[in-house]
Coordinates of N, CA and C in Angstrom, one line a residue:
X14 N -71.0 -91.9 58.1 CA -70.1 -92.5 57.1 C -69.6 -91.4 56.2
X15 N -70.5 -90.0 55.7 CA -70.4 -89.8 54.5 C -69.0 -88.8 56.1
X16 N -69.2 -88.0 56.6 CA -68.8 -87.7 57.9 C -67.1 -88.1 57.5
X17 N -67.1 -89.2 58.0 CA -65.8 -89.6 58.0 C -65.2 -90.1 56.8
X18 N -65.6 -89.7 55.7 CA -65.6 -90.6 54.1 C -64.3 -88.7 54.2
X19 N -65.0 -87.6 54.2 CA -64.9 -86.0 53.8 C -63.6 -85.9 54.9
X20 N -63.7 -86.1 56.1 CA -62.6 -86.5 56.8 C -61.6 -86.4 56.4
X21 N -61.1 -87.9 55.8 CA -60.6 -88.8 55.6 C -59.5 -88.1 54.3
X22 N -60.8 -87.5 53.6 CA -59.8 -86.9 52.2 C -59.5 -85.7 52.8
X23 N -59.7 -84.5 53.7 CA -59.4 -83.7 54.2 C -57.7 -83.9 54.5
X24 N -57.9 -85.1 55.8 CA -56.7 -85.4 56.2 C -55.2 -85.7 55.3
X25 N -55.8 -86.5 54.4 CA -55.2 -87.1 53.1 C -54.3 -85.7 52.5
X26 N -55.1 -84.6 51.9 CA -55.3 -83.8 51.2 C -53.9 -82.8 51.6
X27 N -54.3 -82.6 53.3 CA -53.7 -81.7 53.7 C -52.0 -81.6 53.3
X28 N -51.4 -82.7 54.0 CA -49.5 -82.1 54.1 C -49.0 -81.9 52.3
X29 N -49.8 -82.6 50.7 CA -50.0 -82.1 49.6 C -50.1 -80.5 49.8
X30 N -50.7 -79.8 50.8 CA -50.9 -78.5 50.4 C -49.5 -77.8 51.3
X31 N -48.8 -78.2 52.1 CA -48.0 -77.6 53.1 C -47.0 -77.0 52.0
X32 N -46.6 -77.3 50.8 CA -45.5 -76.3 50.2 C -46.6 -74.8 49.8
X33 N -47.2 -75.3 49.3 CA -48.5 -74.3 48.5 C -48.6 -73.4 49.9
X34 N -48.5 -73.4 51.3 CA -48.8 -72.9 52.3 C -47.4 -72.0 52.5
X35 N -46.2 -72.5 52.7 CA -45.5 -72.1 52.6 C -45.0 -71.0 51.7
X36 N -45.0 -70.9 50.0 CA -45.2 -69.8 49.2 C -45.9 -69.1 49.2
X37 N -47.3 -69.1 49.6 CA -48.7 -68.4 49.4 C -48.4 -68.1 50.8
X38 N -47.9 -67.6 51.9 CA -47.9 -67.4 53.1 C -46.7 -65.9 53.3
X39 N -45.5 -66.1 52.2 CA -45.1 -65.2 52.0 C -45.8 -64.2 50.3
X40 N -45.8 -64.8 49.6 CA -46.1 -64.1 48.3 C -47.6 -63.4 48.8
X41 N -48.5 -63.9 49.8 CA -49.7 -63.6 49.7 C -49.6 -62.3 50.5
X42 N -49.1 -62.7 51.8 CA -48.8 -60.9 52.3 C -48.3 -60.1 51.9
X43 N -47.3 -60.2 50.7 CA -46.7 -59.1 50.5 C -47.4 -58.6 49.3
X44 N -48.5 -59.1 49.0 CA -49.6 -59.0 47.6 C -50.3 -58.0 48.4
X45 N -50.7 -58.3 49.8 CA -51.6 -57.7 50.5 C -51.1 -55.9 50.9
X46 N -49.7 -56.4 51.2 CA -49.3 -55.1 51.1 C -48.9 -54.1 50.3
X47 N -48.6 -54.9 49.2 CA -48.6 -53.7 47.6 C -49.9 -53.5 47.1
X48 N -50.6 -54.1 47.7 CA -52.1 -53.2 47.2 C -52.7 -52.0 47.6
X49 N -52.3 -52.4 49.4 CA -52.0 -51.1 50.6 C -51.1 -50.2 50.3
X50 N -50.4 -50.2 49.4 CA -48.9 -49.2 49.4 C -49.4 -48.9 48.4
X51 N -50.1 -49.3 47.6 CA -50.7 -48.7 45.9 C -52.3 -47.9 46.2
X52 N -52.4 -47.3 47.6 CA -53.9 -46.7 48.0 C -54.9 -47.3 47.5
X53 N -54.8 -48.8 47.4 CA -56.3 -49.0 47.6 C -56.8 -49.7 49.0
X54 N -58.4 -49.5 49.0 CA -59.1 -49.9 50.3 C -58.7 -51.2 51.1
X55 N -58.5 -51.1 52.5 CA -58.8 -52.2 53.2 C -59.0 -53.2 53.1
X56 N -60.1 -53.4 52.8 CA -61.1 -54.4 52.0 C -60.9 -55.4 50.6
X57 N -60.3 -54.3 49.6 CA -60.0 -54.7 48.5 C -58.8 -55.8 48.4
X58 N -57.9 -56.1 48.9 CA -57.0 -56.9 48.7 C -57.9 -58.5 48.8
X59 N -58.5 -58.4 49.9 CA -59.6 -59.7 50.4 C -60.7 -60.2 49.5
X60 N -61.0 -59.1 48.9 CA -62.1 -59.1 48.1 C -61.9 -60.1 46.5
X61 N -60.1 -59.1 46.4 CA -59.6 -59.7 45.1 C -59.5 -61.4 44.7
X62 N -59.0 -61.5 45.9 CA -58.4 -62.7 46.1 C -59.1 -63.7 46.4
X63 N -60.6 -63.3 46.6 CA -61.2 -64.1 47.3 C -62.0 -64.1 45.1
X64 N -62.6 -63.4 44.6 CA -63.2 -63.5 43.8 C -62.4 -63.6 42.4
X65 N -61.4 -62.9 42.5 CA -60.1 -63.3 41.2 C -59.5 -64.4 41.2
X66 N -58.8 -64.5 42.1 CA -57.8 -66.2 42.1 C -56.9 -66.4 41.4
X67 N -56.2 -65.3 40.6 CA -55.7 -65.4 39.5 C -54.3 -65.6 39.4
X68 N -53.5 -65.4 40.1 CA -52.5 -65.3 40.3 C -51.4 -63.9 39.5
X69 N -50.9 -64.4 38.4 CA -50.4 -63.5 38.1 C -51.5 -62.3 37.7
X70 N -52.4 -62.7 36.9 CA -54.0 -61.3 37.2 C -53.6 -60.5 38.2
X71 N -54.0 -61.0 39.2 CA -54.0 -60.3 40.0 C -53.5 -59.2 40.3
X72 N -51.9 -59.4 40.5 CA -50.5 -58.8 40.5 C -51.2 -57.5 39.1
X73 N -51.5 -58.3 38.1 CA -51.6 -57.0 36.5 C -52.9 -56.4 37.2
X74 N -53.9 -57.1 37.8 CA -55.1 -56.0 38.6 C -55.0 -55.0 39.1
X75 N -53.8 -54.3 39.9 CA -53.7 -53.3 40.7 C -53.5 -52.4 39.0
X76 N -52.6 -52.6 38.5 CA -52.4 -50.9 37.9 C -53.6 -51.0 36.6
X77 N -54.6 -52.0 36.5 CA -56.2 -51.7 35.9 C -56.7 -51.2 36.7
X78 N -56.7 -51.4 38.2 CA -57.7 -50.5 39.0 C -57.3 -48.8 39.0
X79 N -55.9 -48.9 38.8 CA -55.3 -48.0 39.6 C -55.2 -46.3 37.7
X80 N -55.8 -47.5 36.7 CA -55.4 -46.9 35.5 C -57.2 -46.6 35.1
X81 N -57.6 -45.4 33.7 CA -58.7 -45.3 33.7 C -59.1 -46.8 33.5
X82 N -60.8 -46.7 33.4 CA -61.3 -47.9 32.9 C -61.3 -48.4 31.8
X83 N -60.7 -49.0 31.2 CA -60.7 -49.6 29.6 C -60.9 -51.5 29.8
X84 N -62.7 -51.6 29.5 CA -62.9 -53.0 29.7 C -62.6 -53.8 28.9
X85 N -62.9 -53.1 27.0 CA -62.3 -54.2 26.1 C -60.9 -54.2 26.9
X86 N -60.2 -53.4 26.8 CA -58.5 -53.9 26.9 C -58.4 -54.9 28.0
X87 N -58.8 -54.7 29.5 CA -59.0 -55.3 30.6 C -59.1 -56.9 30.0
X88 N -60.4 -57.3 29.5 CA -60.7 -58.6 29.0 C -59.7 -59.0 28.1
X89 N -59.1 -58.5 27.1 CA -58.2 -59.5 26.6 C -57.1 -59.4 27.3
X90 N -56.4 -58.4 28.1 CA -55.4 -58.9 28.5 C -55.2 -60.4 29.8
X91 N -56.4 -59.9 30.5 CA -57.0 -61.0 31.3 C -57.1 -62.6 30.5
X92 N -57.4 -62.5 29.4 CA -57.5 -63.9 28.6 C -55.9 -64.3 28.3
X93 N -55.3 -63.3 27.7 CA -54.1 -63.8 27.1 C -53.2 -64.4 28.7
X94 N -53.5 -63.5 29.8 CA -52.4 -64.2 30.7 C -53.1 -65.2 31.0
X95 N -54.2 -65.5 31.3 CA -54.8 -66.9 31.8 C -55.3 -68.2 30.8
X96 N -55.0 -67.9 29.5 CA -55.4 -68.9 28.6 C -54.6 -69.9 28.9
X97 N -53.5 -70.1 29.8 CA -53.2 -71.6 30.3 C -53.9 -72.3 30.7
X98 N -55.0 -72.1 31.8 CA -55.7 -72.9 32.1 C -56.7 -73.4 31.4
X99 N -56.5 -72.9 29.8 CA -57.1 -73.9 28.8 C -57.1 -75.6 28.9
X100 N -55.1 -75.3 28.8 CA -54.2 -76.4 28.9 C -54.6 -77.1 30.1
X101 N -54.7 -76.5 31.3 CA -55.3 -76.9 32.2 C -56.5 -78.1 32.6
X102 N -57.1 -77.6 32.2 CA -58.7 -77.9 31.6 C -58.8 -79.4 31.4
X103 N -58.3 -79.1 30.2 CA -57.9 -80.2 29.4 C -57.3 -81.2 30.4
X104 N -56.2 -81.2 30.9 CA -55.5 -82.5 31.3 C -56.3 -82.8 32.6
X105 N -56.9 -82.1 33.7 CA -58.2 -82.4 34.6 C -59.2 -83.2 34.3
X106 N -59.8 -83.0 33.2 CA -61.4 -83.2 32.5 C -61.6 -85.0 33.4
X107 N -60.9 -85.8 33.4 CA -60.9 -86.8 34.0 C -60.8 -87.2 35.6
X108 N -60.1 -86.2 36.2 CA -60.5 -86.1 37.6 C -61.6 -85.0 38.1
X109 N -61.5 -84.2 37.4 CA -62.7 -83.1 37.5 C -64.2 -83.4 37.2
X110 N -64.0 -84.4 35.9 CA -65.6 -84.8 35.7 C -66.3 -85.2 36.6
X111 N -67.8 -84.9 36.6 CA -68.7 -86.3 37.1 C -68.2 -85.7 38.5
X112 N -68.3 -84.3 39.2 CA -68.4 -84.5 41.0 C -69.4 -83.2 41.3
X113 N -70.5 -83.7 40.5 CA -71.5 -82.3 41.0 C -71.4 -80.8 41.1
X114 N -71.8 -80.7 42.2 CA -71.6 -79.2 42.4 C -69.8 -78.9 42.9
X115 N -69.1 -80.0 43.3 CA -67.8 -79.8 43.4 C -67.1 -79.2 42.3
X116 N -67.7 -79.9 41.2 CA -66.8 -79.7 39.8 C -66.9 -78.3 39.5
X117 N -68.0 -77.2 39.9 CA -68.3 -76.1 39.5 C -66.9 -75.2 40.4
X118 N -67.1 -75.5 41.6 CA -65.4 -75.0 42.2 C -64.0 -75.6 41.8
X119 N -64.3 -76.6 41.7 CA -62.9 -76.9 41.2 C -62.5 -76.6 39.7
X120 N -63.2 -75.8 39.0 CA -62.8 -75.1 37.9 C -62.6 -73.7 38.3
X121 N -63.6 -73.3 39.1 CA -63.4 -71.9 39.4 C -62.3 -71.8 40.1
X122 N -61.6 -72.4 40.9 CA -60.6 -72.4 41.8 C -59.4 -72.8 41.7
X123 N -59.3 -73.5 40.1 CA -58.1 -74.1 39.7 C -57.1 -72.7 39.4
X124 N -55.7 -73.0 39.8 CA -54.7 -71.9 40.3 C -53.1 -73.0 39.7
X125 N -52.5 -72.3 39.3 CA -51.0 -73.0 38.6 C -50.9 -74.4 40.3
X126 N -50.5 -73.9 41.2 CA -50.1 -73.9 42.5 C -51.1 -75.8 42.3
X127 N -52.3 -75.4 42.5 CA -53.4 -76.8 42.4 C -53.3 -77.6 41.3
X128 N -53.2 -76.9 40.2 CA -52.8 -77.4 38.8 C -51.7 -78.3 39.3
X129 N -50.5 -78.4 39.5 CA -49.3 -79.0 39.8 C -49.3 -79.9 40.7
X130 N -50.0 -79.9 42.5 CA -50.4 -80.8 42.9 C -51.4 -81.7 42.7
X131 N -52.4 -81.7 41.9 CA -53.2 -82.4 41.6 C -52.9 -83.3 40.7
X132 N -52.2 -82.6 39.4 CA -51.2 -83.5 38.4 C -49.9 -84.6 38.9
X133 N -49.7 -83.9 40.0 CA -48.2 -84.8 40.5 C -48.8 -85.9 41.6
X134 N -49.8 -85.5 42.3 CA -50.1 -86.6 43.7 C -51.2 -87.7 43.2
X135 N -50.4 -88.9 43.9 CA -51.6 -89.8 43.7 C -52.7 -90.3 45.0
X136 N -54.2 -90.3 44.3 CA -54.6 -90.3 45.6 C -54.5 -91.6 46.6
X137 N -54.6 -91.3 47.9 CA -54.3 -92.2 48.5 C -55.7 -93.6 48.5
X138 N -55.2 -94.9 48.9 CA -56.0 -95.6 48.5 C -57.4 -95.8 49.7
X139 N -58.1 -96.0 49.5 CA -59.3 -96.0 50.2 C -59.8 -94.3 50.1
X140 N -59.5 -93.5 49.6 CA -59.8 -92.2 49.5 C -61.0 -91.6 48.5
X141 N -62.0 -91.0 48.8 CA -62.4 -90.3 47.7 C -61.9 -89.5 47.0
X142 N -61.6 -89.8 45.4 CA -60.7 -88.8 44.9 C -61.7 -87.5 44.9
X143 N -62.7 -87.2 44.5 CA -63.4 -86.3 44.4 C -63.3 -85.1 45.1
X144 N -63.0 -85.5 46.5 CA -63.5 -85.2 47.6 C -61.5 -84.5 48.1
X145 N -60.5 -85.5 48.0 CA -59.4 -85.5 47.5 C -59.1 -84.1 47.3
X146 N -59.0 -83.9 45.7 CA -59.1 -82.6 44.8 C -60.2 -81.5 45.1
X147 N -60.9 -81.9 45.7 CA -62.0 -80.3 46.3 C -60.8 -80.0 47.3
X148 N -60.9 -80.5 48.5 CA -60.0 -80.0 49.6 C -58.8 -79.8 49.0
X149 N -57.8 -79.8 48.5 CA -56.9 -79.1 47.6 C -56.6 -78.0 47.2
X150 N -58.4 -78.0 46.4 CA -58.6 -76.6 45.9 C -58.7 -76.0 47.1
X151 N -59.6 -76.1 48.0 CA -60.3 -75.4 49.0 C -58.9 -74.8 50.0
X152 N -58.0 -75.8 50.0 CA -57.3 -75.5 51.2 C -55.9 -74.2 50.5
X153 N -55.7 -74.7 49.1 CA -55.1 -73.8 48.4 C -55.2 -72.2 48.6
X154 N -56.9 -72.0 48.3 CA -57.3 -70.5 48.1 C -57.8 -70.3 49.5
X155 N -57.7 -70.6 50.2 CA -58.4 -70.4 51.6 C -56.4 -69.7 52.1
X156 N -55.0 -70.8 52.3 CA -54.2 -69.8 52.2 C -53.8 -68.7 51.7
X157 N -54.2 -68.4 50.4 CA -54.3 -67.2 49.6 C -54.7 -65.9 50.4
X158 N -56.1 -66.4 50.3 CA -57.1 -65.4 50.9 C -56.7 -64.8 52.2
X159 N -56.3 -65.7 53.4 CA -55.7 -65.4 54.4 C -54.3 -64.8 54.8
X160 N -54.0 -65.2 53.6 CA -52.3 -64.6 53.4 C -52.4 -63.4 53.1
X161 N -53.2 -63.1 52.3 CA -53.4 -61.7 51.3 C -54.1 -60.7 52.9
X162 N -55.1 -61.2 53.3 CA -55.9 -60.9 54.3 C -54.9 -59.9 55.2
X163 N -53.6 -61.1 56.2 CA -52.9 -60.3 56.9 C -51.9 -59.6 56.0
X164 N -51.6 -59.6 55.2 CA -50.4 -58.7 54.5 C -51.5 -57.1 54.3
X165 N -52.9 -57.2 53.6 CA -53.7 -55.9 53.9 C -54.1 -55.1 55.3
X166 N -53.8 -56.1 56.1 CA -53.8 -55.2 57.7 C -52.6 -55.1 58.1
X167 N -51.8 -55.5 57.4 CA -50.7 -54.8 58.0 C -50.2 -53.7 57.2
X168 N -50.6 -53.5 56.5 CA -50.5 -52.2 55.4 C -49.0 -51.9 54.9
X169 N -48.9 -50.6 54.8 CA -47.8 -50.3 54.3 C -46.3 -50.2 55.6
X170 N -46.5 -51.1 56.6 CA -45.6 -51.0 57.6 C -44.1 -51.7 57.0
X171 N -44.8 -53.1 56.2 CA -43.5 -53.9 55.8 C -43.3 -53.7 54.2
X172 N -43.3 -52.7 54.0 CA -43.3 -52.5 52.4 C -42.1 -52.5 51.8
X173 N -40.9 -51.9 52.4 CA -39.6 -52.0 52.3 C -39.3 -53.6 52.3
X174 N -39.6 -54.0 53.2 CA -38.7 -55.3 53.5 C -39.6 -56.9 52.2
X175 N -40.7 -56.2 50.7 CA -41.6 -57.2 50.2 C -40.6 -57.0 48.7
X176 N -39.5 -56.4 48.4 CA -38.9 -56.5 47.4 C -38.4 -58.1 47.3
X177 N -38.2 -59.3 46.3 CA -38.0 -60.0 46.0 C -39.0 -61.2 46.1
X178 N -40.3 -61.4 46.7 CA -40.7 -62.2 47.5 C -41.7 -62.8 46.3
X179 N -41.6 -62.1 45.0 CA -42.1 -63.1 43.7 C -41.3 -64.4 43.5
X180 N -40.2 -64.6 43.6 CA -39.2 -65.5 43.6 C -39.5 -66.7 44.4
X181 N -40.6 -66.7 45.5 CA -40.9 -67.9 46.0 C -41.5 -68.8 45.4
X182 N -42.8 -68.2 44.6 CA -43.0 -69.5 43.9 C -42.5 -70.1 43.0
X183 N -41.6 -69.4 42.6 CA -40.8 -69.7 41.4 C -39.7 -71.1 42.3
X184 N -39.6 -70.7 43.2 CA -38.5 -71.5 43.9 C -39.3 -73.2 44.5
X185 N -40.7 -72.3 44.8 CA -41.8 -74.1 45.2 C -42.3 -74.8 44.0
X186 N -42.3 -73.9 42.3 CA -42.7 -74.7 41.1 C -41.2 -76.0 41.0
X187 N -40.2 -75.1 41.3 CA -39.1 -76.0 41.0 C -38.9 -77.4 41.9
X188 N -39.4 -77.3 43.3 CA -39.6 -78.2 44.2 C -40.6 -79.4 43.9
X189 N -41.4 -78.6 43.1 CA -42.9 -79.5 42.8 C -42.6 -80.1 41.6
X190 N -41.8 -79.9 40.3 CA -41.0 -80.4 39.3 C -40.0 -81.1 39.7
X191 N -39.1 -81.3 40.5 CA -38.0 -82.2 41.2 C -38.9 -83.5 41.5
X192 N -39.8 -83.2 42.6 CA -40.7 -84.0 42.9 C -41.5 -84.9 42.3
X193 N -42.0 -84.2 41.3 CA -42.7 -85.4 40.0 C -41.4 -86.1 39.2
X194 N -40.0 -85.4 38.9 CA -39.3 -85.9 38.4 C -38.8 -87.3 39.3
X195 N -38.8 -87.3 40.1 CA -38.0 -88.5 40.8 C -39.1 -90.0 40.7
X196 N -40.2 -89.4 40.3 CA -41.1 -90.8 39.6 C -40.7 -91.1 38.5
X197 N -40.2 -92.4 38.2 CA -40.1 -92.6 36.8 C -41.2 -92.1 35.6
X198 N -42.2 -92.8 35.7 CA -43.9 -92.4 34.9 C -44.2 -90.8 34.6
X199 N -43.2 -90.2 35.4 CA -43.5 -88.5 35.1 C -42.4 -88.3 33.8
X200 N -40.9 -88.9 33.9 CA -40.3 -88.5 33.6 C -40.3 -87.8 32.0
X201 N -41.1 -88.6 31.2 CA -41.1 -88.8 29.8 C -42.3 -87.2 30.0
X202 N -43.1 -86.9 30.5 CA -44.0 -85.6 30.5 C -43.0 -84.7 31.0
X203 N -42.2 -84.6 31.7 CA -41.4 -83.7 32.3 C -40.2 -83.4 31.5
X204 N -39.6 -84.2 30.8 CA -38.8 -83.6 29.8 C -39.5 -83.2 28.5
X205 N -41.1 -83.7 28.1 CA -41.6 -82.6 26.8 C -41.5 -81.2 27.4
X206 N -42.0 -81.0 28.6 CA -42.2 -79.8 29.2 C -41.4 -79.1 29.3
X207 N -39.9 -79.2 29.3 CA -38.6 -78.8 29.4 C -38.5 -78.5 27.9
X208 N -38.2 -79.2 26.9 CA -37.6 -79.1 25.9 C -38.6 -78.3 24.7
X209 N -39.8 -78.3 25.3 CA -40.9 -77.6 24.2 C -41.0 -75.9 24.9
X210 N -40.7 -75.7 26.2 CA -40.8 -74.2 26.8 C -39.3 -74.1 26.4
X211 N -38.4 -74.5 26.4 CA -36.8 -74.0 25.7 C -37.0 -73.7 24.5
X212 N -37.2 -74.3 23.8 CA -37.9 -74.6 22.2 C -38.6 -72.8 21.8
X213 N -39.2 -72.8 23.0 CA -40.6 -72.0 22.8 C -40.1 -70.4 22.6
X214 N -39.3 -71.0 24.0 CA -38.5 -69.6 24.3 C -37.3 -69.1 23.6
X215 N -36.1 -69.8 22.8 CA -35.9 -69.1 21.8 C -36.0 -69.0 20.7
X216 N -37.3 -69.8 20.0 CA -37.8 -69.3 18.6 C -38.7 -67.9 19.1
X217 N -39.6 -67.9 19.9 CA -40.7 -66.8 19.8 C -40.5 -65.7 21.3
X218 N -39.6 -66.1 21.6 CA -38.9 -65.0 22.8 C -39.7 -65.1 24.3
X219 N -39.2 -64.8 25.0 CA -39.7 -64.6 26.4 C -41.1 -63.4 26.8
X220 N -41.3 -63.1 25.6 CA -42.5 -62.2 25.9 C -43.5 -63.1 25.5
X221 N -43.7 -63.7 24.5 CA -44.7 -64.8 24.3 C -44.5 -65.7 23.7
X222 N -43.7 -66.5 24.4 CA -43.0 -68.0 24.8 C -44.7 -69.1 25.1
X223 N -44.9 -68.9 25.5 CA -45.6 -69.2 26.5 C -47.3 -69.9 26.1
X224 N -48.0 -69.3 25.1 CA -49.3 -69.8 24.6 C -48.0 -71.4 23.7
X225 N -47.4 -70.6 23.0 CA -46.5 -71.8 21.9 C -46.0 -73.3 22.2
X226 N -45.6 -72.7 23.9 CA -45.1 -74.4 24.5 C -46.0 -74.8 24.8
X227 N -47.1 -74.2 25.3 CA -48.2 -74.6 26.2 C -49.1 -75.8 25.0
X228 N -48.9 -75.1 23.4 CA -49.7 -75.6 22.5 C -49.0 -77.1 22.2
X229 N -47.1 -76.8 22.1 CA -46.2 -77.9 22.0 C -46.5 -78.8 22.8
X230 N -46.6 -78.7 23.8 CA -46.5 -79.4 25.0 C -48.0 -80.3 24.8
X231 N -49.1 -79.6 24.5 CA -50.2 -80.5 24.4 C -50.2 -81.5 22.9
X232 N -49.6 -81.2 22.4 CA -49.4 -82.1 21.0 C -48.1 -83.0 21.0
X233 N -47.3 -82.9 21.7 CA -46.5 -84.2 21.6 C -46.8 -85.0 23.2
X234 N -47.8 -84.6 23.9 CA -48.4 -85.4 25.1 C -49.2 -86.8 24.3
X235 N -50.0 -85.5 23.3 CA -51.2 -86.6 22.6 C -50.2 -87.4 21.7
X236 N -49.2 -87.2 21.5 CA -48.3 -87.9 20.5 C -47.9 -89.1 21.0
X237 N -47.5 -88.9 21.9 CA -46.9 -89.6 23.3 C -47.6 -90.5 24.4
X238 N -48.8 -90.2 24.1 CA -49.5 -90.6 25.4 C -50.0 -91.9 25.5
X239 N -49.8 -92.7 24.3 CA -50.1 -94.0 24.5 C -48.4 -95.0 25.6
X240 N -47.4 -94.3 24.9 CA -45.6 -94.3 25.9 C -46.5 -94.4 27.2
X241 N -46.7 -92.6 27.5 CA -46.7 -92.5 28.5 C -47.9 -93.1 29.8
X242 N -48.5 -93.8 29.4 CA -49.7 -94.5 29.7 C -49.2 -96.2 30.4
X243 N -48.5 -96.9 29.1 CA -47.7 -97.6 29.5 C -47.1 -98.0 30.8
X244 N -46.2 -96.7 30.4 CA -44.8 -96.3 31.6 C -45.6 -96.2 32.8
X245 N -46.9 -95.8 33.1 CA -47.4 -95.7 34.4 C -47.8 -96.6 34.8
X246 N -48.5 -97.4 33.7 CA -49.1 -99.0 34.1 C -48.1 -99.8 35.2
X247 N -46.7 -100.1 34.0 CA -45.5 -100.5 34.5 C -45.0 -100.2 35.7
X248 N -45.4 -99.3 36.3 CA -44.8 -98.8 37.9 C -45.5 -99.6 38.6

């Protein structure tokens, strides 16, 4: 039972992950091979990825390895790019709570990419949600890691041809934002999110845009959230 219960959400879980496979399939090899073109080890791309997860970190990880050691600096720069997943945190706490030892990876493993599918899909009915959102995560960073994986064996052969290939996720967040938009029940969250990062970005600029909406965005949700609560009922 329990057998086919894990299954079940497996199955469920999966075609949710096929865009996330898609961008992490190109962005992750070519991560694998600017690590290789930047002299470090074999190994190290695999390693990163498997124990960082970070996304953009990551990317800022090569020129910390590649620069002396400076750990104070290391640690706050590290906090300031990933203090989103404060925000994160926060709007999970309700599907994340309460799943054991699951809950311990699905924090460690939460990534913008999961953040966004987990927010936008609803689980299917008869499904373990729990179970649901693990395989999500799991199947998420399992592409990563494999992506990264063959992009480090193949080294610096396709190095020329990895200029541009940040631009995909940028191109699958917009896919995953279309997609929640065409629910009605999103729509009222999707345009705070719009009009508080615009907001954000030309009062406090594009270099740190970004804690400010993140902070906007969580305070007119709570403003909001009785609307938006409604509006989902009503669907």
């Amino acid at each position: 039972m329990e057998e086919k219960k894990t299954l079940a959400a497996l199955k469920a879980a999966f075609p949710h992950t096929l865009p996330i496979l898609a961008g992490f399939i190109v962005l992750g090899m070519g991560y694998g091979i600017y690590l290789r073109s930047s002299g470090l080890p074999l190994w190290y791309p695999t390693v990163i990825s498997i124990l960082v997860f970070g996304g953009s970190l990551e990317f800022l990880l090569v020129s910390m390895l590649l620069a002396p050691f400076q750990p104070i600096s290391v640690f706050f720069l590290s906090l300031l790019v990933q203090i989103r997943h404060l925000f994160y945190g926060l709007t999970l706490l309700k599907k994340y709570r309460g799943r054991g030892l699951k809950s311990l990876y699905l924090i460690y493993s939460m990534c913008d990419e999961t953040f966004s599918v987990n927010c936008s899909t609803e689980v299917p009915e008869g499904v373990d949600e729990g179970c649901f959102v693990f395989f999500i995560s799991l199947l998420n960073q399992s592409y990563w890691v494999i992506s990264v994986t063959l992009g480090s064996l193949l080294g610096g052969a396709l190095t020329k041809y990895s200029e541009g290939v940040e631009f995909v996720m940028t191109a699958m967040f917009y896919v995953i934002f279309i997609r929640a938009m065409e629910k009605k029940e999103n729509r009222i969250s999707g345009i705070i999110g719009v009009v508080a990062t615009l907001f954000s970005l030309i009062v406090f600029g594009k270099s740190v845009f970004l804690i400010p909406s993140m902070i906007l965005i969580l305070i007119f949700l709570f403003l909001f959230r009785e609307k938006i609560e409604k509006g989902r009922e009503s669907v």
